[in-house]
Coordinates of C-alpha atoms (C1' of nucleotides) in Angstrom, one line a residue:
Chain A
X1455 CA 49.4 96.9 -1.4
X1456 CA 49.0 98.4 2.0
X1457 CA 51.7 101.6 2.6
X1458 CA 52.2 102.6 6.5
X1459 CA 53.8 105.7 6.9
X1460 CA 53.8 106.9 10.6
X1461 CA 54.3 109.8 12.4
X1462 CA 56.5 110.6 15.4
X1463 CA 54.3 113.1 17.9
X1464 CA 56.6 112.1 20.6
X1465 CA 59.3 114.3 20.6
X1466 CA 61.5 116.6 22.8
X1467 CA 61.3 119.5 20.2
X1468 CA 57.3 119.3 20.5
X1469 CA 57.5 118.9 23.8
X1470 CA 59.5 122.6 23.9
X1471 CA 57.5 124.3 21.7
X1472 CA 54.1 123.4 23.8
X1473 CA 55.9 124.2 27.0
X1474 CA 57.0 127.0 25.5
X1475 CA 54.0 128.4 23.6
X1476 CA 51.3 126.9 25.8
X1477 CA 49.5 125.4 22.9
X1478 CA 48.9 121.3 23.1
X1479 CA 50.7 119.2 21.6
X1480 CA 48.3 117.6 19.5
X1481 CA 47.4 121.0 18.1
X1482 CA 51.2 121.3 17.5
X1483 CA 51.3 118.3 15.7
X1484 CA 48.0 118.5 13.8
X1485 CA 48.9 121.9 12.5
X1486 CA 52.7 120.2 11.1
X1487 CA 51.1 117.5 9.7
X1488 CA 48.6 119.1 8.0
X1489 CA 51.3 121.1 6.1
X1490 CA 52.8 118.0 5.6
X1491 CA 50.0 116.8 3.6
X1492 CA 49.9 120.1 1.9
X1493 CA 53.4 119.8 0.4
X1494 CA 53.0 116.2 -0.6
X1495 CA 49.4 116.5 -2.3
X1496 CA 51.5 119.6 -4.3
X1497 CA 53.7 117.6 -5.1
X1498 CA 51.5 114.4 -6.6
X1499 CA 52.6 112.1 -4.0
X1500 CA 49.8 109.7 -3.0
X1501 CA 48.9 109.4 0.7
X1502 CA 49.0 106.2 2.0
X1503 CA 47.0 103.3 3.7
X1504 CA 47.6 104.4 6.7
X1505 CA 49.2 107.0 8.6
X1506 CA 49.8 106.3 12.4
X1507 CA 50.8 108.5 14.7
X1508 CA 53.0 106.7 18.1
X1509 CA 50.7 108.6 20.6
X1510 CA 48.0 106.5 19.3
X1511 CA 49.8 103.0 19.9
X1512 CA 51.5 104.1 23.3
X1513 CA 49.7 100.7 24.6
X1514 CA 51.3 98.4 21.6
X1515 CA 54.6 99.9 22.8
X1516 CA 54.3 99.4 26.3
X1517 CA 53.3 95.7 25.9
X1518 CA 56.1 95.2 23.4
X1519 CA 58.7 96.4 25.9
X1520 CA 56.9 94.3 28.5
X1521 CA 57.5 91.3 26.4
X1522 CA 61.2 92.0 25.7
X1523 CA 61.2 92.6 29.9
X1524 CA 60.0 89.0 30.3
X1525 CA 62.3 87.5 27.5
X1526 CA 65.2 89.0 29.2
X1527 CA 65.9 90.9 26.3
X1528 CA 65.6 94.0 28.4
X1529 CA 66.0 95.7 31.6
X1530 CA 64.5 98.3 33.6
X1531 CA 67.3 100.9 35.5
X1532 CA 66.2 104.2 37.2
X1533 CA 63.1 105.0 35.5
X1534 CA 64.3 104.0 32.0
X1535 CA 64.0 100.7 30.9
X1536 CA 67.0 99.7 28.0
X1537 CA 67.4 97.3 25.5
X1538 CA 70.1 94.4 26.0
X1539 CA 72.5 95.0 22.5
X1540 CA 74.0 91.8 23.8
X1541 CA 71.2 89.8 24.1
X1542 CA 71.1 90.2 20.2
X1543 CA 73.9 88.0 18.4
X1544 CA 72.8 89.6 15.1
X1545 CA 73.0 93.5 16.3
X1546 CA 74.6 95.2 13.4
X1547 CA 74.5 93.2 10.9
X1548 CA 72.0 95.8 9.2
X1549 CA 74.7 98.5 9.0
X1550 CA 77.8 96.1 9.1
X1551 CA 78.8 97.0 12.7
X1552 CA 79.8 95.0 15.4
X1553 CA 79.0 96.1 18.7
X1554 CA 82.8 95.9 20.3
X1555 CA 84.3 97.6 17.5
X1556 CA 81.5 100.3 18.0
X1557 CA 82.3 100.8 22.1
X1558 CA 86.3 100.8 21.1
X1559 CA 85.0 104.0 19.0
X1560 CA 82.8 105.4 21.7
X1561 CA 83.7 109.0 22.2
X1562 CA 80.9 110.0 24.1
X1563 CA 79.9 109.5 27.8
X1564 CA 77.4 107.0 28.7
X1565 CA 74.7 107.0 30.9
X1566 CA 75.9 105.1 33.9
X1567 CA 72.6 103.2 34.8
X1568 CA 73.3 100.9 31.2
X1569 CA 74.7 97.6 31.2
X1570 CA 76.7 98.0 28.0
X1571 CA 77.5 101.7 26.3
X1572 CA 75.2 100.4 23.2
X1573 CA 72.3 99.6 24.6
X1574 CA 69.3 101.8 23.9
X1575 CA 66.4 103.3 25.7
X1576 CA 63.0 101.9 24.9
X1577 CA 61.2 103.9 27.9
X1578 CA 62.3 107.1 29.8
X1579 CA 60.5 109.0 32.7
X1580 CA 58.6 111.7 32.2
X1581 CA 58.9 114.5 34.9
X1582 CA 55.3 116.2 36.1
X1583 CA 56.1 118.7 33.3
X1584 CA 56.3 116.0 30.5
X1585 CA 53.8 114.2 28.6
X1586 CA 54.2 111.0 30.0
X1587 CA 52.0 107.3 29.9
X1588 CA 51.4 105.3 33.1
X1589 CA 53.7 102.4 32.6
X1590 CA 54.6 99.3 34.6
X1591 CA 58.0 100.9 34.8
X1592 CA 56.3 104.2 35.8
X1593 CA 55.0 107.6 34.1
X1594 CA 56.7 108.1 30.9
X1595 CA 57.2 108.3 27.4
X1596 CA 58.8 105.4 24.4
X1597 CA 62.2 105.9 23.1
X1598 CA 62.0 106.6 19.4
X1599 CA 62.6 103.5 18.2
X1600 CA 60.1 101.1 19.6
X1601 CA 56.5 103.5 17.8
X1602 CA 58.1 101.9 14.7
X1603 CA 58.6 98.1 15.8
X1604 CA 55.7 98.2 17.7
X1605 CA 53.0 99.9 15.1
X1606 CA 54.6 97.8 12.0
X1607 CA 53.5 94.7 14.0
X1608 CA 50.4 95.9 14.9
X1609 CA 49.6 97.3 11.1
X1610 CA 51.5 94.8 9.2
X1611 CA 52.3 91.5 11.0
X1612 CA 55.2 89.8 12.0
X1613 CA 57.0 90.0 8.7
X1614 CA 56.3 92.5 5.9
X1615 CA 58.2 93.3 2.7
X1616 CA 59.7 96.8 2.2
X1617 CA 60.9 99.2 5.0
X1618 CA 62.0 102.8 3.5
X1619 CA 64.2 105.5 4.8
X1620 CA 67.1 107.4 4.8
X1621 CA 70.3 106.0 4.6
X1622 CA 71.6 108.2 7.5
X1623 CA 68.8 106.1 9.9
X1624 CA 70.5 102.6 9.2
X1625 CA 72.2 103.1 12.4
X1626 CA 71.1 103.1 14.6
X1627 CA 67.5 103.4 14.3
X1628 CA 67.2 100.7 12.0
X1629 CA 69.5 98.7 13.5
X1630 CA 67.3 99.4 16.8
X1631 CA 64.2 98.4 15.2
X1632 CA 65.2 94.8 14.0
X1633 CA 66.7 94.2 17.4
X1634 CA 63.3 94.9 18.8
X1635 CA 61.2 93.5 16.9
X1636 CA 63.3 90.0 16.2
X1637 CA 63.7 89.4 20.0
X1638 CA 60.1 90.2 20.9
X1639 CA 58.4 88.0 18.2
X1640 CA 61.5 85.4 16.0
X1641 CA 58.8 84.2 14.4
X1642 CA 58.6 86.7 11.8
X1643 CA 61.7 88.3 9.5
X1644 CA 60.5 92.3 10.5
X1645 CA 61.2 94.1 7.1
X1646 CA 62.2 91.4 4.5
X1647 CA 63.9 94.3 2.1
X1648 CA 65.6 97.7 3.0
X1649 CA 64.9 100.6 0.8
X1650 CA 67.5 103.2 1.7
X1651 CA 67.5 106.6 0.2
X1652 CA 70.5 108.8 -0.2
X1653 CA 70.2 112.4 1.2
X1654 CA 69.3 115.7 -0.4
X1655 CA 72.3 117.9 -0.1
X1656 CA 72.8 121.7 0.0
X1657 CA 76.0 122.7 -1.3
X1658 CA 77.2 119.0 -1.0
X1659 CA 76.6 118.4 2.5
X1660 CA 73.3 116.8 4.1
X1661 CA 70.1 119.1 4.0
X1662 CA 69.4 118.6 8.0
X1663 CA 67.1 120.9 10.5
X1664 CA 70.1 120.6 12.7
X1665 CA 73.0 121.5 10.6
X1666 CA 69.9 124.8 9.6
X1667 CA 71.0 124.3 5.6
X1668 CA 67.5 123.4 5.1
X1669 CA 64.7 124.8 2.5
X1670 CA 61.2 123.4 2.6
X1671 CA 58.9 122.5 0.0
X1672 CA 56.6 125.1 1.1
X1673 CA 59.5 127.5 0.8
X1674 CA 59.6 126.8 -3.2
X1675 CA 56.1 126.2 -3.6
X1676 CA 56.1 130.0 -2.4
X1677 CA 58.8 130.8 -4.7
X1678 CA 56.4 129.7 -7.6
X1679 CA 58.1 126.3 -8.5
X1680 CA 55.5 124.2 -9.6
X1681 CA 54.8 121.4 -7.6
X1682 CA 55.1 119.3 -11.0
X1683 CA 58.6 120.7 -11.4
X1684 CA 60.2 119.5 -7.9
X1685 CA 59.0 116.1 -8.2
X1686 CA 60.6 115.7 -11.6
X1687 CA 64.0 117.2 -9.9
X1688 CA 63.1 114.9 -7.2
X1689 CA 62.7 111.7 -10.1
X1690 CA 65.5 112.7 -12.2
X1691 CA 68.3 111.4 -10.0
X1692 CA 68.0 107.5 -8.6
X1693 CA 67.0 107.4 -5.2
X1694 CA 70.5 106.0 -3.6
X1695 CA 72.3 108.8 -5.2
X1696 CA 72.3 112.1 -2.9
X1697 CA 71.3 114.8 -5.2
X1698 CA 72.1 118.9 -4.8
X1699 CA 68.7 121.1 -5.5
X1700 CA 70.0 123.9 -7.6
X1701 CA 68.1 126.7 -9.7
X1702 CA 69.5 124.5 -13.4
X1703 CA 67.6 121.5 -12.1
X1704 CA 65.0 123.8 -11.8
X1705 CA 65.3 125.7 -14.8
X1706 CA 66.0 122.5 -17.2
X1707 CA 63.0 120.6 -15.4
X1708 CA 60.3 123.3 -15.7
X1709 CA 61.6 123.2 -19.6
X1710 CA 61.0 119.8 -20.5
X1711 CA 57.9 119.4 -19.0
X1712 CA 56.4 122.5 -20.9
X1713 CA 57.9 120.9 -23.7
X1714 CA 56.4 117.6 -23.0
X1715 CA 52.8 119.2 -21.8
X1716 CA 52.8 120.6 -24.9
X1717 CA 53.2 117.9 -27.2
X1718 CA 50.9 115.8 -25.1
X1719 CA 48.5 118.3 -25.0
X1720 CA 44.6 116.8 -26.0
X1721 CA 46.1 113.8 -27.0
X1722 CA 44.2 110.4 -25.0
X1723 CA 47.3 108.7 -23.2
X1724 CA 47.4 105.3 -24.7
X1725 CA 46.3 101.7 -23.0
X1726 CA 49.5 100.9 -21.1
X1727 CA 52.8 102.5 -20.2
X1728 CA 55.8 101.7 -22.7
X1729 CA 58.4 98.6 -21.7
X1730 CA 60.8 100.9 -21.9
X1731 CA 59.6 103.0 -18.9
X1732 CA 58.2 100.0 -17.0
X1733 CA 61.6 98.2 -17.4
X1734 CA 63.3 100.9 -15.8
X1735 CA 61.1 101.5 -13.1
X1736 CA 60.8 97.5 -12.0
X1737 CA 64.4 97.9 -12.2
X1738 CA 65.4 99.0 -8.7
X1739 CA 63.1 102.3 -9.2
X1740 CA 65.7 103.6 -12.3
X1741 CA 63.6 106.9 -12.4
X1742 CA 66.5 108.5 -14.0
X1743 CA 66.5 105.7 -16.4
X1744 CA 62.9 106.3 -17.0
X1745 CA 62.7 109.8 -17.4
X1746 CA 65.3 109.1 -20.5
X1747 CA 63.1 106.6 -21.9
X1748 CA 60.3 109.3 -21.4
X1749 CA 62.9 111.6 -23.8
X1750 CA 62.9 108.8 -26.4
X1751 CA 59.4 108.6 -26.5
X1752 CA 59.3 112.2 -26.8
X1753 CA 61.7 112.4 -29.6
X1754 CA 59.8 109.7 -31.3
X1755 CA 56.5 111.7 -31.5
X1756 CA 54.6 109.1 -29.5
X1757 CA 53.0 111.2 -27.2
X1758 CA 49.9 109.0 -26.8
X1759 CA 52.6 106.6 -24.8
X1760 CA 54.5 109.2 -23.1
X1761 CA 51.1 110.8 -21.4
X1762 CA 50.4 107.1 -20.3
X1763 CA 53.9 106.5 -19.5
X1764 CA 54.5 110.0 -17.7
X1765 CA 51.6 109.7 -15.7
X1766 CA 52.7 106.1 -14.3
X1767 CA 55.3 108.3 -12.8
X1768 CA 52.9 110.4 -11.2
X1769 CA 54.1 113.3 -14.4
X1770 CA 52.1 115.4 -16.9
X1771 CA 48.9 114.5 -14.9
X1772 CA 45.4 116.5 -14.9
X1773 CA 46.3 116.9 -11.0
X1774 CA 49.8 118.6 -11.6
X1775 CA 48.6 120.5 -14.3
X1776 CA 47.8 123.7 -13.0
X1777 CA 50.6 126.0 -13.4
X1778 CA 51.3 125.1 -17.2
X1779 CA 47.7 126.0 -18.2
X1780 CA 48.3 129.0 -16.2
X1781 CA 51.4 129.8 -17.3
X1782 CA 51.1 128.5 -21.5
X1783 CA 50.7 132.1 -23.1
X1784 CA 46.7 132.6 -24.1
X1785 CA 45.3 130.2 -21.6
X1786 CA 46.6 132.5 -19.0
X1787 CA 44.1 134.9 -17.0
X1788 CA 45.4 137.7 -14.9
X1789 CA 44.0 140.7 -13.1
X1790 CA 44.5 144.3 -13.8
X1791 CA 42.7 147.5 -13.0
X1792 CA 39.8 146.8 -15.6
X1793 CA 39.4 143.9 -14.4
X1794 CA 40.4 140.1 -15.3
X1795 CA 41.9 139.5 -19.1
X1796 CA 42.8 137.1 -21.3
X1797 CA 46.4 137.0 -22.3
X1798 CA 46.0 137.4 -26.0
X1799 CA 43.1 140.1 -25.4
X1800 CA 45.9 142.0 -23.9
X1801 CA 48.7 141.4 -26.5
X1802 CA 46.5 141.3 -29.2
X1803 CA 47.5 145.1 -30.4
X1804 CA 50.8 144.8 -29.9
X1805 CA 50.8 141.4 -31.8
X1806 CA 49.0 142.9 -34.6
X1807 CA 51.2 146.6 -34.4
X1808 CA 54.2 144.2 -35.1
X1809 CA 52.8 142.3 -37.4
X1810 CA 51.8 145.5 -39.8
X1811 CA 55.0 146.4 -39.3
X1812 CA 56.9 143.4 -40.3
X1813 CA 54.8 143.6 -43.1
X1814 CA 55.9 146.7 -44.5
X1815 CA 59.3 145.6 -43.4
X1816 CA 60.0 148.9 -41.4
X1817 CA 62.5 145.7 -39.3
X1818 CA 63.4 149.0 -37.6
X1819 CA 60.5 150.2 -35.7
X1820 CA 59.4 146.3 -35.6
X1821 CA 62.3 145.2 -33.6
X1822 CA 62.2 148.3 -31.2
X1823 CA 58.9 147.3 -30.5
X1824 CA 60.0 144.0 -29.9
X1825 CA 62.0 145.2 -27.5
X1826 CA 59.9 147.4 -25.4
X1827 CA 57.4 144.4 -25.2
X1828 CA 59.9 142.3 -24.0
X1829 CA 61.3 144.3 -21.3
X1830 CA 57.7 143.8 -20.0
X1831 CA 57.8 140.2 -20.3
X1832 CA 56.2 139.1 -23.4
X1833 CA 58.2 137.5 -26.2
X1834 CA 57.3 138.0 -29.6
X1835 CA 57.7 135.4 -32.4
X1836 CA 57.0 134.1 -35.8
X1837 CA 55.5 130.6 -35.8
X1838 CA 54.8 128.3 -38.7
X1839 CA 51.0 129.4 -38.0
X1840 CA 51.9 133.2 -38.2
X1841 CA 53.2 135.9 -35.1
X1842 CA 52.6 134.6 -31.5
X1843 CA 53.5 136.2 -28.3
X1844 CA 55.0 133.9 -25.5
X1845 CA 54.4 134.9 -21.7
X1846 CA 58.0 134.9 -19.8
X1847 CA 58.7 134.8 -15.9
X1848 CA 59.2 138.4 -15.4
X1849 CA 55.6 139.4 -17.3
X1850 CA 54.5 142.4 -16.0
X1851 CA 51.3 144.0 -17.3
X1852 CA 51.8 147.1 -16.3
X1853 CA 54.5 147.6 -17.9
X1854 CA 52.8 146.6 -21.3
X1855 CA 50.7 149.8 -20.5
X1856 CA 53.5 152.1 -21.4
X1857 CA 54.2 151.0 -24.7
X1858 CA 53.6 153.1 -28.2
Chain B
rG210 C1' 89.8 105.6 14.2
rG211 C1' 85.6 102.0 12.7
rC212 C1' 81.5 100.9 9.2
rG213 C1' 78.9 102.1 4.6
rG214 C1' 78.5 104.8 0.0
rG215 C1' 80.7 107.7 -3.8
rU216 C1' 84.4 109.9 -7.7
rU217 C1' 81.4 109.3 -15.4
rG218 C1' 82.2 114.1 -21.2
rG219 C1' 81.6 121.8 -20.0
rC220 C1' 77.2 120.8 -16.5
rG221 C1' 73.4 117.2 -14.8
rG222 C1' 72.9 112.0 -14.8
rA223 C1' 72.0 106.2 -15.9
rG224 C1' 73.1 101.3 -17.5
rA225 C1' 76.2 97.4 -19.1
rG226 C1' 82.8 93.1 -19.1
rG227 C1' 83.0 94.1 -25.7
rU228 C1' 78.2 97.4 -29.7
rU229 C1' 74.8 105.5 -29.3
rA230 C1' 72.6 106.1 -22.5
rC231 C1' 69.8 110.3 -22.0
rG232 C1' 69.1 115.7 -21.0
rC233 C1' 71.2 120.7 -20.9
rA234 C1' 75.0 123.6 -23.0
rG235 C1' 78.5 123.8 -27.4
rC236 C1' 79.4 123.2 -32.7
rG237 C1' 77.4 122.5 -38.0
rG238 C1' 72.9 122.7 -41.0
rA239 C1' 67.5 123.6 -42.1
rU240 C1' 64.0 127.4 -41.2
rU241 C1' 63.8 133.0 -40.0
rG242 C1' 64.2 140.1 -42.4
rC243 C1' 66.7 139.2 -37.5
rA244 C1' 65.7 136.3 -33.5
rA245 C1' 63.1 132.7 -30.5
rA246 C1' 61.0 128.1 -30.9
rU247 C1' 61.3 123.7 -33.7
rC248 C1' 63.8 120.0 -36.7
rC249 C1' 68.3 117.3 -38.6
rG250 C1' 73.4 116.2 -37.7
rU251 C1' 77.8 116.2 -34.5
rG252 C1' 82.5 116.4 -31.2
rA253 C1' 83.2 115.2 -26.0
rA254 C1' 83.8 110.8 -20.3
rG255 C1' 84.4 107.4 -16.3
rA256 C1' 89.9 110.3 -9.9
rC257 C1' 94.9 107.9 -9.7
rC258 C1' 98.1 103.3 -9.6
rG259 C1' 98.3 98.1 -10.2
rG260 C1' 95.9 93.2 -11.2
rU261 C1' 92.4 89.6 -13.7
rU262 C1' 90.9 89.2 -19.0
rC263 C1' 91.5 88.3 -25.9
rG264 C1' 89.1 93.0 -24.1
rA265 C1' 87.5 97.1 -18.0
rU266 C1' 84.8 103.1 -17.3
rU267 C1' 82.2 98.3 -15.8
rC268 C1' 85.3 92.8 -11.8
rC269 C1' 89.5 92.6 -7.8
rG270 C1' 93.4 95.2 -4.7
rG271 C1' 95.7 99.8 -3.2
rU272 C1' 96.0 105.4 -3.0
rA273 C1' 93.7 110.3 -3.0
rC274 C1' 89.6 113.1 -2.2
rC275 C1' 84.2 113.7 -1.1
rC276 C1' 79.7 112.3 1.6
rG277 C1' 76.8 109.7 5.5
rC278 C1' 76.7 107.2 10.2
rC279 C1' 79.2 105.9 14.8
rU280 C1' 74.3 110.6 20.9
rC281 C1' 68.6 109.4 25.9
rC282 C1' 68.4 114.4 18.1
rA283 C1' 64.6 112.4 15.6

RNA sequence: GGCGGGUUGGCGGAGAGGUUACGCAGCGGAUUGCAAAUCCGUGAAGACCGGUUCGAUUCCGGUACCCGCCUCCA
């Protein structure tokens, strides 16, 4: 499988931000991505084949939008040069549009240099302040739309199976792209398949850097979700169902997987993922579907098949792992003035000044102890295996210092 | 206004024209000094109105509401 995923480094905002900071724009955008990559790795998603950024393919772009030129399929007018919508019998069939009934809607001025209000820029000018290519049409920069037609050729041919994004791109830049890339070479089908994702909503309405409802993945990382934890809220709803981030999700997804972590803890995942989970996931990407045959398996005891079958879904993995052996009551190490301890070093005298206690059943003094130990974040318990001290959110060791 | 998608039990969230989704919460029980955790069991649904069908939450039509898109923003 080869998985392009490219990145736009032409763009007005970056072109503000390095006028307006002085810094270059390749710093600008090495600095973004690089968080980028950050966020993903934290969250387990695997990078891919290859990642292209459009100031590298400038040249791919400006032969493509020669070729459309020649073919007539475009036009240059006052610097720009536009694509012909009409030149394009199947524009819209993507999103189910047709181009008249779209201009009968039009409710916003148009550029008076274009033929027909749809059609779309494929080069502008850049002024002496810009970053701008030497072009047959003069100095300037691509619209958005051509980087993708013109690095997909370039990286994956004429015709190529899957094309992802957000459903909010079908139109136009999707639409834009097809156009572009059937005209300048028929001979291939562009993308054969559409993989649209619904949006992730604040409050019900699209999570956008425009509308500013917008938290990042950094912002929870910092918050101390667990990069394990947003991808299963991420996993739990089907991709073409917009899905609300809320503190529950949260809540009830950290849960399980502490559950699950537990029970699959040591245990060698078996040879293959279960049918169940595969079934599911061959099945138009049914994550929500899998992660409930991922339950079954749970409740079945099998945890030997739900390591192997987690982990197919990039869950429960040695690379995610982190916070739960951090976080899973003895395993935990933290600092304090004396130094770095061991979580049941610390508790260890409460544990066992509870357990006398209980002993001599003096349930009294034993469950106000209980509760001054919990008010510092540790949990007391009786297991099967005897007392046992659980480490909650709010632990604070300090406060454990206080106690008699 | 046009195009696309949605509306599932208290909450989250899938599939399927007929047989338990699943998770969380709730309720009952086991266990516990009490709790927590765990285990067992269990009630609860498909916006509204029509149609097709032996049978529809699932298919078709309409209504209401919600979301997305309709821009030289990417």
């Amino acid at each position: 499988m080869t998985y392009v995923r490219n990145f736009t480094d032409v763009d007005d905002k970056i072109n503000a931000k390095a006028a307006e900071t002085g810094r270059a724009i390749r710093e600008i955008t090495d600095e973004t991505i690089g968080w980028y990559h950050a966020d993903m790795d934290a969250l387990g998603a695997l990078r891919p084949t290859q990642e292209p950024r459009a100031t590298d393919w400038i040249g791919a772009m400006v032969a493509m939008i020669g070729r459309l030129v020649a073919q007539g399929h475009a036009y240059a007018a006052e610097g720009h040069v536009l694509f012909r919508v009409r030149s394009y019998a199947a524009y819209g069939a993507l999103s189910g549009r047709s181009v008249d009934d779209m201009i009968a809607g039009a409710r916003v001025e148009v550029a008076p240099f274009k033929e027909d209000p749809m059609d779309f820029v494929l080069w502008k000018p850049s002024g002496p302040d810009l970053p701008g290519w030497d072009s047959p049409w003069g100095r300037g920069r691509p619209g958005w739309h051509i980087e993708c037609s013109a690095m997909a050729r370039e990286l994956l041919g004429d015709t190529f199976d899957i094309h992802g994004g957000g459903i909010d791109l079908t139109f136009p830049h999707h639409e834009n792209e097809i156009a572009q890339s059937a005209c300048a070479h028929p001979e291939g089908l562009f993308a054969r398949t559409w993989l649209h994702n619904e949006m992730l909503l604040v409050k019900g309405k699209k999570m956008s850097k425009s509308l500013g409802n917008f938290f990042t993945v950094r912002d929870l990382l910092d918050q101390g979700v667990p990069g394990e934890v947003i991808r299963f809220v991420l996993l739990s709803t089907h991709y073409r169902s917009p899905m609300d981030w809320t503190e529950k999700k949260r809540a009830e997804a950290e849960a399980v997987l502490r559950k699950w972590r537990g029970l699959v803890a040591g245990i060698e995942p078996a040879p293959s993922p279960a049918p169940a989970v595969l079934e599911a996931l061959g099945d138009d990407l049914n994550t929500a579907g899998a992660i409930a045959a991922l339950h079954g398996l749970a409740a079945a005891g099998d945890a030997a098949a739900l390591r192997a079958s987690a982990e197919v879904m990039g869950l429960l993995t040695d690379d995610l792992s982190e916070w739960f052996a951090l976080t899973n009551g003895k395993t935990w190490t933290f600092e304090t003035d004396s130094g770095f301890v061991g979580f049941d070093r610390l508790i260890d005298p409460y544990l066992r000044r509870w357990s006398d206690l209980r002993r001599r059943k003096d349930f009294v003094a034993a469950d106000a102890l209980k509760a001054m130990i919990e008010r510092a974040g540790v949990r007391l318990m009786v297991t099967p295996d005897g007392p046992d001290a659980e480490r909650l959110a709010s632990f604070d060791p300090a406060k454990l210092e206080g106690i008699e």
